[in-house]
PDB file of C-alpha atoms and ligand atoms in Angstrom:
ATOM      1  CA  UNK A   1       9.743   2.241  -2.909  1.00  0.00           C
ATOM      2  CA  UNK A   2       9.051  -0.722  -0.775  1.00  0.00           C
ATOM      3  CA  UNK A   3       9.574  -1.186   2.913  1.00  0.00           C
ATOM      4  CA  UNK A   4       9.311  -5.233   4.266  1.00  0.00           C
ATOM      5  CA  UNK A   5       9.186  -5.709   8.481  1.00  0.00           C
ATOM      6  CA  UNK A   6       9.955  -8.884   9.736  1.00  0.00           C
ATOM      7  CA  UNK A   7       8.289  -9.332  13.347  1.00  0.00           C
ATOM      8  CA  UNK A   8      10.499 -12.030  14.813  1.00  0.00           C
ATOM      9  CA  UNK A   9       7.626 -12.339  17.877  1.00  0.00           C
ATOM     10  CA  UNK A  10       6.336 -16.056  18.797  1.00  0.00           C
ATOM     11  CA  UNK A  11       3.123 -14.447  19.117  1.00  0.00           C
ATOM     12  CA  UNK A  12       1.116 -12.439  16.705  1.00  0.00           C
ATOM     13  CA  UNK A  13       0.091  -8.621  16.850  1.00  0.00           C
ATOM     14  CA  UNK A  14       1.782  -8.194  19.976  1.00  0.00           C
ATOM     15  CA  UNK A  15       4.119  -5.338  20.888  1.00  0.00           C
ATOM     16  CA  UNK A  16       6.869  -6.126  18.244  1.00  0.00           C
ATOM     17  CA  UNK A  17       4.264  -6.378  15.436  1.00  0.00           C
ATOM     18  CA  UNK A  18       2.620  -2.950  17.433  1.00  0.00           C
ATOM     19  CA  UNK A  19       5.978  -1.177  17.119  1.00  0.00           C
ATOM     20  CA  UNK A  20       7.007  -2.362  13.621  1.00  0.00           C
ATOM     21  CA  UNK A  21       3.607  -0.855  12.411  1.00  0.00           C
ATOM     22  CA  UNK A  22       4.361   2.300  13.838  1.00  0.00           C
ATOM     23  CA  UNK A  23       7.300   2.887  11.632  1.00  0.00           C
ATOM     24  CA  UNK A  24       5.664   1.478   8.834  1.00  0.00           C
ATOM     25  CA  UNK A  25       2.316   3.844   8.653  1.00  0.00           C
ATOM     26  CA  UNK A  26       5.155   6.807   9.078  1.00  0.00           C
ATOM     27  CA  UNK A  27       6.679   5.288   5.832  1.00  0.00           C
ATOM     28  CA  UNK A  28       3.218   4.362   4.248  1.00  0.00           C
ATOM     29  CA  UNK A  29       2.183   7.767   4.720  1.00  0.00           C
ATOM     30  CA  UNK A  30       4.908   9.367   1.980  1.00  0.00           C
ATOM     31  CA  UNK A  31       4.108   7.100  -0.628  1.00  0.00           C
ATOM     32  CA  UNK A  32       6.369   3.891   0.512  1.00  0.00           C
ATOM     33  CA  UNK A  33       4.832   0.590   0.094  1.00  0.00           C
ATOM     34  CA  UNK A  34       4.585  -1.520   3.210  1.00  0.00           C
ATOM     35  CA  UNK A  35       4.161  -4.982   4.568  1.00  0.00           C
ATOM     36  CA  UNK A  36       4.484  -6.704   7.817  1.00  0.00           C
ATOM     37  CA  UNK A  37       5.558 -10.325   7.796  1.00  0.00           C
ATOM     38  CA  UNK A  38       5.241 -12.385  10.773  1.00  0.00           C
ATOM     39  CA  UNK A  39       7.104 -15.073  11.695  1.00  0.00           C
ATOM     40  CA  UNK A  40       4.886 -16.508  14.925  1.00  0.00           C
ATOM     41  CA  UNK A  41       3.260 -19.825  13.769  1.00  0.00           C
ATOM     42  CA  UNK A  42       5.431 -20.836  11.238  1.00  0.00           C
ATOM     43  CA  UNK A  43       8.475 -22.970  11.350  1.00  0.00           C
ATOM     44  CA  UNK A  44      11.686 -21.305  11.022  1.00  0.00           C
ATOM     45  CA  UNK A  45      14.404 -23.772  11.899  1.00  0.00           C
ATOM     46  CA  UNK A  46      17.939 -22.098  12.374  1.00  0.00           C
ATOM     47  CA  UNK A  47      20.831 -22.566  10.266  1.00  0.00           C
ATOM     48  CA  UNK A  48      22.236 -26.102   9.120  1.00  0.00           C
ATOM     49  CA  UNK A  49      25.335 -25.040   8.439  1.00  0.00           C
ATOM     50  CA  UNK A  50      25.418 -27.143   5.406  1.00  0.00           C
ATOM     51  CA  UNK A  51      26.765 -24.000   3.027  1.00  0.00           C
ATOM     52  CA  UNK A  52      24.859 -25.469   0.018  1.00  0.00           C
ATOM     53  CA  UNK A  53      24.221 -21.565  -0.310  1.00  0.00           C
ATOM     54  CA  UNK A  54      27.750 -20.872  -1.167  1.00  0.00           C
ATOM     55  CA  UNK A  55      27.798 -23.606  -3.994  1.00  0.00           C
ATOM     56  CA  UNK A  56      24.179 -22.892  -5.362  1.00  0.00           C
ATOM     57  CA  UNK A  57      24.551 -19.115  -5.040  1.00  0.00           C
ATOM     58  CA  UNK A  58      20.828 -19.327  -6.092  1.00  0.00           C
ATOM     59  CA  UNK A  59      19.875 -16.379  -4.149  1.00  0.00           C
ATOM     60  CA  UNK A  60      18.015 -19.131  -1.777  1.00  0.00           C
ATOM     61  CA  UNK A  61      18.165 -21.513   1.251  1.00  0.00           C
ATOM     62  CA  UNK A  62      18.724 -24.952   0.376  1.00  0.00           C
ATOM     63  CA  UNK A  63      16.355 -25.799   2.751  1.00  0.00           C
ATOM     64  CA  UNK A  64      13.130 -24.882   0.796  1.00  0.00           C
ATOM     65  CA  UNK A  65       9.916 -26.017   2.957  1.00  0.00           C
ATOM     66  CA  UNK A  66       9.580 -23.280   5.009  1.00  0.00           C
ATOM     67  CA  UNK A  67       9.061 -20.044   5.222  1.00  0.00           C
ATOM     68  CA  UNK A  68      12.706 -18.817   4.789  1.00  0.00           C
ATOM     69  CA  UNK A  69      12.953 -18.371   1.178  1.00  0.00           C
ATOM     70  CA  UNK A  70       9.966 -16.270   0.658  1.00  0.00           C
ATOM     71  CA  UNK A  71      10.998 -13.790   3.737  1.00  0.00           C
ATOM     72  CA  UNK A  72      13.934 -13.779   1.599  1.00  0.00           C
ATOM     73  CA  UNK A  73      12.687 -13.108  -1.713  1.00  0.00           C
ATOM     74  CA  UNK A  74      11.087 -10.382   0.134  1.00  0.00           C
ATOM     75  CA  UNK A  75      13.914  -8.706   1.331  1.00  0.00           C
ATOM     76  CA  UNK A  76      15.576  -8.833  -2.477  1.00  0.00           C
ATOM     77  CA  UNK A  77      12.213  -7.044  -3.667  1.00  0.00           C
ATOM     78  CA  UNK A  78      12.321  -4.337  -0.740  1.00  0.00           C
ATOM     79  CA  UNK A  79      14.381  -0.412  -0.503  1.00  0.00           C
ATOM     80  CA  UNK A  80      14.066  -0.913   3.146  1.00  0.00           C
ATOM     81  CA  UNK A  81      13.973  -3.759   5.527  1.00  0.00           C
ATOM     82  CA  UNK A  82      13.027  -3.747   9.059  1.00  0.00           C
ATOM     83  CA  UNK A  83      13.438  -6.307  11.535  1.00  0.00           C
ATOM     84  CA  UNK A  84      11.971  -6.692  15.030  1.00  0.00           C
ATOM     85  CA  UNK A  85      11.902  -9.126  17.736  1.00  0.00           C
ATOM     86  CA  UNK A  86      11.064  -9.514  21.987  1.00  0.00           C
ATOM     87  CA  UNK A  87      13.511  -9.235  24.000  1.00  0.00           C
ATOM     88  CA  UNK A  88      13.625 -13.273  24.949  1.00  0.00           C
ATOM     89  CA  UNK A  89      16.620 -14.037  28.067  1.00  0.00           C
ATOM     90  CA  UNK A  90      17.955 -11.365  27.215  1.00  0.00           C
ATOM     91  CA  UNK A  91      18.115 -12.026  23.805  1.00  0.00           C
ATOM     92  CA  UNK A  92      16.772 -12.349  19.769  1.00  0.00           C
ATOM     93  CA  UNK A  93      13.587 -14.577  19.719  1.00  0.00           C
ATOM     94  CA  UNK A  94      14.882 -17.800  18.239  1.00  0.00           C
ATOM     95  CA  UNK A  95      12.435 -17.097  15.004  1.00  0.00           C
ATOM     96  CA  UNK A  96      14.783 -13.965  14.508  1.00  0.00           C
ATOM     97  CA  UNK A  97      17.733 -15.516  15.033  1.00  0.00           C
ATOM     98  CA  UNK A  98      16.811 -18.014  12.299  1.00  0.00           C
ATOM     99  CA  UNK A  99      15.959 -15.582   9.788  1.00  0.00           C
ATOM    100  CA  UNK A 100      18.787 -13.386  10.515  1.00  0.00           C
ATOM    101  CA  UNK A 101      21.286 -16.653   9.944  1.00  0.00           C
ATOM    102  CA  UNK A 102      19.973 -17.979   7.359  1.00  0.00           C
ATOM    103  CA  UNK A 103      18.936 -15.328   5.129  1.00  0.00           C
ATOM    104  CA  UNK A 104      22.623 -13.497   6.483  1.00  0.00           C
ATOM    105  CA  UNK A 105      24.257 -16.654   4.976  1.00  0.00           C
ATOM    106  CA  UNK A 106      22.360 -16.540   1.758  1.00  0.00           C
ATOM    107  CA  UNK A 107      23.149 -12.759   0.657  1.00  0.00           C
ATOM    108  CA  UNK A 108      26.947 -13.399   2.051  1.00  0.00           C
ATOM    109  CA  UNK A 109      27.044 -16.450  -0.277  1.00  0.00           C
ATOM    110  CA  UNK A 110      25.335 -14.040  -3.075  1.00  0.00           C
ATOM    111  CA  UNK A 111      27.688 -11.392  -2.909  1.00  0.00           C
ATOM    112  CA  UNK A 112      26.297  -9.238  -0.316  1.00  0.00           C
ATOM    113  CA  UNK A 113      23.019  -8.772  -2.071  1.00  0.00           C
ATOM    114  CA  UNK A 114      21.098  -6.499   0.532  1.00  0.00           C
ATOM    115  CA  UNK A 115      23.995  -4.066   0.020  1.00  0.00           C
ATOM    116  CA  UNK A 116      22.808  -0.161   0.240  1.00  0.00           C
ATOM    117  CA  UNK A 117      19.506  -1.150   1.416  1.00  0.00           C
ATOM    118  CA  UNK A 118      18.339   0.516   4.310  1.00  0.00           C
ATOM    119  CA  UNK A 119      17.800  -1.355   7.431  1.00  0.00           C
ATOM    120  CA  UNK A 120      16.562  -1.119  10.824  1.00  0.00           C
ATOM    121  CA  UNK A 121      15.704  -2.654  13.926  1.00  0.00           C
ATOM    122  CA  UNK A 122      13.417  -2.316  16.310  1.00  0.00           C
ATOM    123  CA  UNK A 123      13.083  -4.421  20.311  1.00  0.00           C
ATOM    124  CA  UNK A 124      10.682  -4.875  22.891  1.00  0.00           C
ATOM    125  CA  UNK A 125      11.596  -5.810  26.697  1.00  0.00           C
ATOM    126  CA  UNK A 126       9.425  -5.750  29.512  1.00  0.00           C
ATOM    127  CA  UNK A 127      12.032  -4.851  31.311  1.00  0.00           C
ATOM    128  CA  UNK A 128      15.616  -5.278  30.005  1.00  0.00           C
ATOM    129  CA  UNK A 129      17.680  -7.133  27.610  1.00  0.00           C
ATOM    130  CA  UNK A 130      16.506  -5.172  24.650  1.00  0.00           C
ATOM    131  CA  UNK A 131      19.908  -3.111  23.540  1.00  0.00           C
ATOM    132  CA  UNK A 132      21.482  -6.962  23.188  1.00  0.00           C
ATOM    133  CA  UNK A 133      18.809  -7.277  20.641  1.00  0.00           C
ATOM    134  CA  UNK A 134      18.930  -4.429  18.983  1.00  0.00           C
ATOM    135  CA  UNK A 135      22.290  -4.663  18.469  1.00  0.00           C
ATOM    136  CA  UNK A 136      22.315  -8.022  17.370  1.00  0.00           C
ATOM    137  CA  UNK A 137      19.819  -6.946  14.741  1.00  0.00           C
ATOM    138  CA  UNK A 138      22.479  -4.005  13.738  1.00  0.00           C
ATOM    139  CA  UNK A 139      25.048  -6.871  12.935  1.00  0.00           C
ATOM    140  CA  UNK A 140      22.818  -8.745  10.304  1.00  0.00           C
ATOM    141  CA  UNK A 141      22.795  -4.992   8.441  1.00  0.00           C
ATOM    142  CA  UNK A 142      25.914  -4.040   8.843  1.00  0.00           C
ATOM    143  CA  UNK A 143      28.003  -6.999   8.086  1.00  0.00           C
ATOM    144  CA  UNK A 144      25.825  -7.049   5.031  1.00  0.00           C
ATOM    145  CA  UNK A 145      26.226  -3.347   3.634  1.00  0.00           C
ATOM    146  CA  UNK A 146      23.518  -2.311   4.835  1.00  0.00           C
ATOM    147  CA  UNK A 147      22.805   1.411   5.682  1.00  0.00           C
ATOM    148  CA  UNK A 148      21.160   1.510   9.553  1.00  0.00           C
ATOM    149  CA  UNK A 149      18.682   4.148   9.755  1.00  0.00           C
ATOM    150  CA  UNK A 150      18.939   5.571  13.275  1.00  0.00           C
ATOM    151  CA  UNK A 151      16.046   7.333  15.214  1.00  0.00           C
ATOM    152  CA  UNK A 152      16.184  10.003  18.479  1.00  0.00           C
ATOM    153  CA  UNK A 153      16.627   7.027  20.826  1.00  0.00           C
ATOM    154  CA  UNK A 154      17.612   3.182  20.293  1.00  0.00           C
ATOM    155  CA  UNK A 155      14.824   1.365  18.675  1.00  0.00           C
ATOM    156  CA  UNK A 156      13.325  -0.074  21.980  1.00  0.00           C
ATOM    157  CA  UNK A 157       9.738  -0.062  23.070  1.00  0.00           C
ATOM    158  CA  UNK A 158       8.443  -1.332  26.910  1.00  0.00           C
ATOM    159  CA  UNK A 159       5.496  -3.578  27.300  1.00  0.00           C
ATOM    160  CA  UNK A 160       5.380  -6.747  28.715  1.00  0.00           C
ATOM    161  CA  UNK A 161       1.109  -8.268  27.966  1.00  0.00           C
ATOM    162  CA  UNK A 162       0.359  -7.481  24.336  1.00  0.00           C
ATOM    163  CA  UNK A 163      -0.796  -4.095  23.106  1.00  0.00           C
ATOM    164  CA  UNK A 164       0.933  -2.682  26.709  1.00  0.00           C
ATOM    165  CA  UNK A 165       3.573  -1.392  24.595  1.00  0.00           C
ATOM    166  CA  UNK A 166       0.818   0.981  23.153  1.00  0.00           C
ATOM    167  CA  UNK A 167       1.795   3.047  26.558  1.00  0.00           C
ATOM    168  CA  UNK A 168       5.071   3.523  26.198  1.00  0.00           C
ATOM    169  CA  UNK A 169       5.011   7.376  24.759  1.00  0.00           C
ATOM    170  CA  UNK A 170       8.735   7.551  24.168  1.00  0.00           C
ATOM    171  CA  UNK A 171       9.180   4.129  22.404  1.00  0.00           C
ATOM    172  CA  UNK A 172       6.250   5.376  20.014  1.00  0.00           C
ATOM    173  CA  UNK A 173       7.850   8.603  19.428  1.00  0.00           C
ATOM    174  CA  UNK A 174      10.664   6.417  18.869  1.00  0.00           C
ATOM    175  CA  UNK A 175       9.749   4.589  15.897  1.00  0.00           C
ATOM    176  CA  UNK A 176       7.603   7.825  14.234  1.00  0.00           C
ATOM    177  CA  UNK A 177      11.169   9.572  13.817  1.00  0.00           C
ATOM    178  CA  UNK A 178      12.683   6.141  13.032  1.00  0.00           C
ATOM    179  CA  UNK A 179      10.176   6.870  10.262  1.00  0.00           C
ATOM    180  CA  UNK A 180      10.711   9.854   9.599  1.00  0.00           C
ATOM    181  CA  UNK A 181      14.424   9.419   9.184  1.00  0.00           C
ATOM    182  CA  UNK A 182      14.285   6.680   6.825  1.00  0.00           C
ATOM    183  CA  UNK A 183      11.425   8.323   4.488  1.00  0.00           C
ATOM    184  CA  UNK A 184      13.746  11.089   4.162  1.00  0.00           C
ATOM    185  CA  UNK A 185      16.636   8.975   3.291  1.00  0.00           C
ATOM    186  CA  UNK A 186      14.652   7.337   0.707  1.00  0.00           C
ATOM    187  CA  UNK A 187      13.539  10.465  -1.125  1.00  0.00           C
ATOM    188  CA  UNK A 188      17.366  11.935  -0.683  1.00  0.00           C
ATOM    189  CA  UNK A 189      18.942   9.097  -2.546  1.00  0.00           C
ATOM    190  CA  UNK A 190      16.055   9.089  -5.341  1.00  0.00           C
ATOM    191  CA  UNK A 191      16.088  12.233  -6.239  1.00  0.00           C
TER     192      UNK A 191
HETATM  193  C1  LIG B 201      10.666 -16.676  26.672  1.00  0.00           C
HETATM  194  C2  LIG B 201      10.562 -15.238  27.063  1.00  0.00           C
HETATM  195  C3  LIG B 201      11.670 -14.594  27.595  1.00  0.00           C
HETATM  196  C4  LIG B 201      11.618 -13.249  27.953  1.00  0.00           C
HETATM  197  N1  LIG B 201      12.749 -12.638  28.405  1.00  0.00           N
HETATM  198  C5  LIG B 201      12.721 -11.307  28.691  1.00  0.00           C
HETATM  199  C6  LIG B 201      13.919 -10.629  29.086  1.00  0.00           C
HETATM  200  O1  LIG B 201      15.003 -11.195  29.183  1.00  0.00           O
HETATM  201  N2  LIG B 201      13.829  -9.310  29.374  1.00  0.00           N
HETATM  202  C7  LIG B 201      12.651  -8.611  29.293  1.00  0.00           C
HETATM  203  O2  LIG B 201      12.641  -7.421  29.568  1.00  0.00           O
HETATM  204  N3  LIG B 201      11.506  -9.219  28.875  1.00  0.00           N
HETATM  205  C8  LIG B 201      11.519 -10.546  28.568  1.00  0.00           C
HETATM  206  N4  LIG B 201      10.371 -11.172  28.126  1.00  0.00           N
HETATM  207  C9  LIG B 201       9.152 -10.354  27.931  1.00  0.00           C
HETATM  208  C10 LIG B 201       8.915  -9.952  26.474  1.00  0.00           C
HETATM  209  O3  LIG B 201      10.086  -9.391  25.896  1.00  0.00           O
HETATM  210  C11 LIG B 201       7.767  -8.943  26.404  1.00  0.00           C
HETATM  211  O4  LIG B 201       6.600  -9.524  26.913  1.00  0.00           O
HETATM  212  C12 LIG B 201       7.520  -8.401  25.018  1.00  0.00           C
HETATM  213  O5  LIG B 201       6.579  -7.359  25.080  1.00  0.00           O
HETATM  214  C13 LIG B 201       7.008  -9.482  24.073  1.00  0.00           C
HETATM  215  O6  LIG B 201       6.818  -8.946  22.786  1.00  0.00           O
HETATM  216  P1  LIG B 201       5.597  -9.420  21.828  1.00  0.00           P
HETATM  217  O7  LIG B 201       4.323  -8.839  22.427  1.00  0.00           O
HETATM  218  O8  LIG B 201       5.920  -8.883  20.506  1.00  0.00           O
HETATM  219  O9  LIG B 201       5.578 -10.917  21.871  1.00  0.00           O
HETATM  220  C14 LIG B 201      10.395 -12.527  27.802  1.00  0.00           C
HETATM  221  C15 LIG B 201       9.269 -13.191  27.271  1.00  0.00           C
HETATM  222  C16 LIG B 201       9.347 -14.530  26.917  1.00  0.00           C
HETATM  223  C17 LIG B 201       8.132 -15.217  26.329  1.00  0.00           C
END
């Protein structure tokens, strides 16, 4: 079993990347295999529109030089795919936005191929915004035929300088039973 996180921060091992862990050591610790992918640093350009993916249906983005393509062969490899971002305005970070559009396009134009994966997502705000985001994130999984994996609360942690998330007890909580919940979901539907 394999469980891929997308942190969709513009800034590395900050609160996203802090929360995202948290919900992957809960996985890593019954056996699932884990990885964090960041996005801050690298290009991620949003959507062209072009819909070569509909004509290639090559299980890829026709625009191949950045890091797109590999988040995407990522996802196809994973049971479970988690994605994160900062609240920005109120909003996705525009890295998140780009890989929800663009890989969204690609498994539309490939037949829905995240179906019956599970998916979650997870948002940081210093101080609001973050249910917009999380419920953006929602509509890249469930358009897609996805299963969302819910925790005890929305996916939300508070922190504003990096690591200050680290304080928020109930966001932490949070993403332990958000762990919790989809660990036990995995083992249910292999057994
Ligand atoms: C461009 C930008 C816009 C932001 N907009 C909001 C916002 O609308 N609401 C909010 O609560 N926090 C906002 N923040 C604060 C971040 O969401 C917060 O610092 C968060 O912890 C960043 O996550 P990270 O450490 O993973 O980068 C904004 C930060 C930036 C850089």
């Amino acid at each position: 079993m394999k469980a891929v996180a997308f942190c969709g921060s513009a800034r590395k091992n900050g609160n996203t990347a802090l929360l995202l862990n948290r919900v992957l050591e809960q996985l890593a610790s019954g056996g699932v295999e884990t990885e964090l992918v960041e996005l801050a640093g690298r290009e991620v350009p949003g959507c062209k529109a072009c819909m070569a993916c509909f004509r290639n249906k090559d299980q890829q983005c026709a625009f191949k030089k950045d890091v797109i393509n590999d988040c995407i062969a990522k996802m196809i490899d994973a049971d479970v795919i988690l994605l994160g971002s900062p609240t920005y305005f109120a909003d996705l970070s525009s890295e998140m936005k780009a890989l929800i559009d663009r890989a969204g396009m690609v498994a539309r134009a490939n037949g829905n191929m995240f179906k019956r994966k599970l998916g979650a997502g997870v948002a940081v705000q210093r101080r609001a915004g973050a249910i917009h985001v999380f419920d953006s994130m929602n509509h890249f999984f469930l358009i897609g035929e996805m299963i969302v994996v819910g925790s005890s609360y929305w996916n939300i942690g508070v922190g504003r300088e990096k690591g200050e998330v680290a304080g928020d007890e109930e966001g932490l909580a949070t993403m332990k039973t958000l762990g919790e919940n989809i660990g036990w979901l995995l083992k249910k539907m292999n057994q």
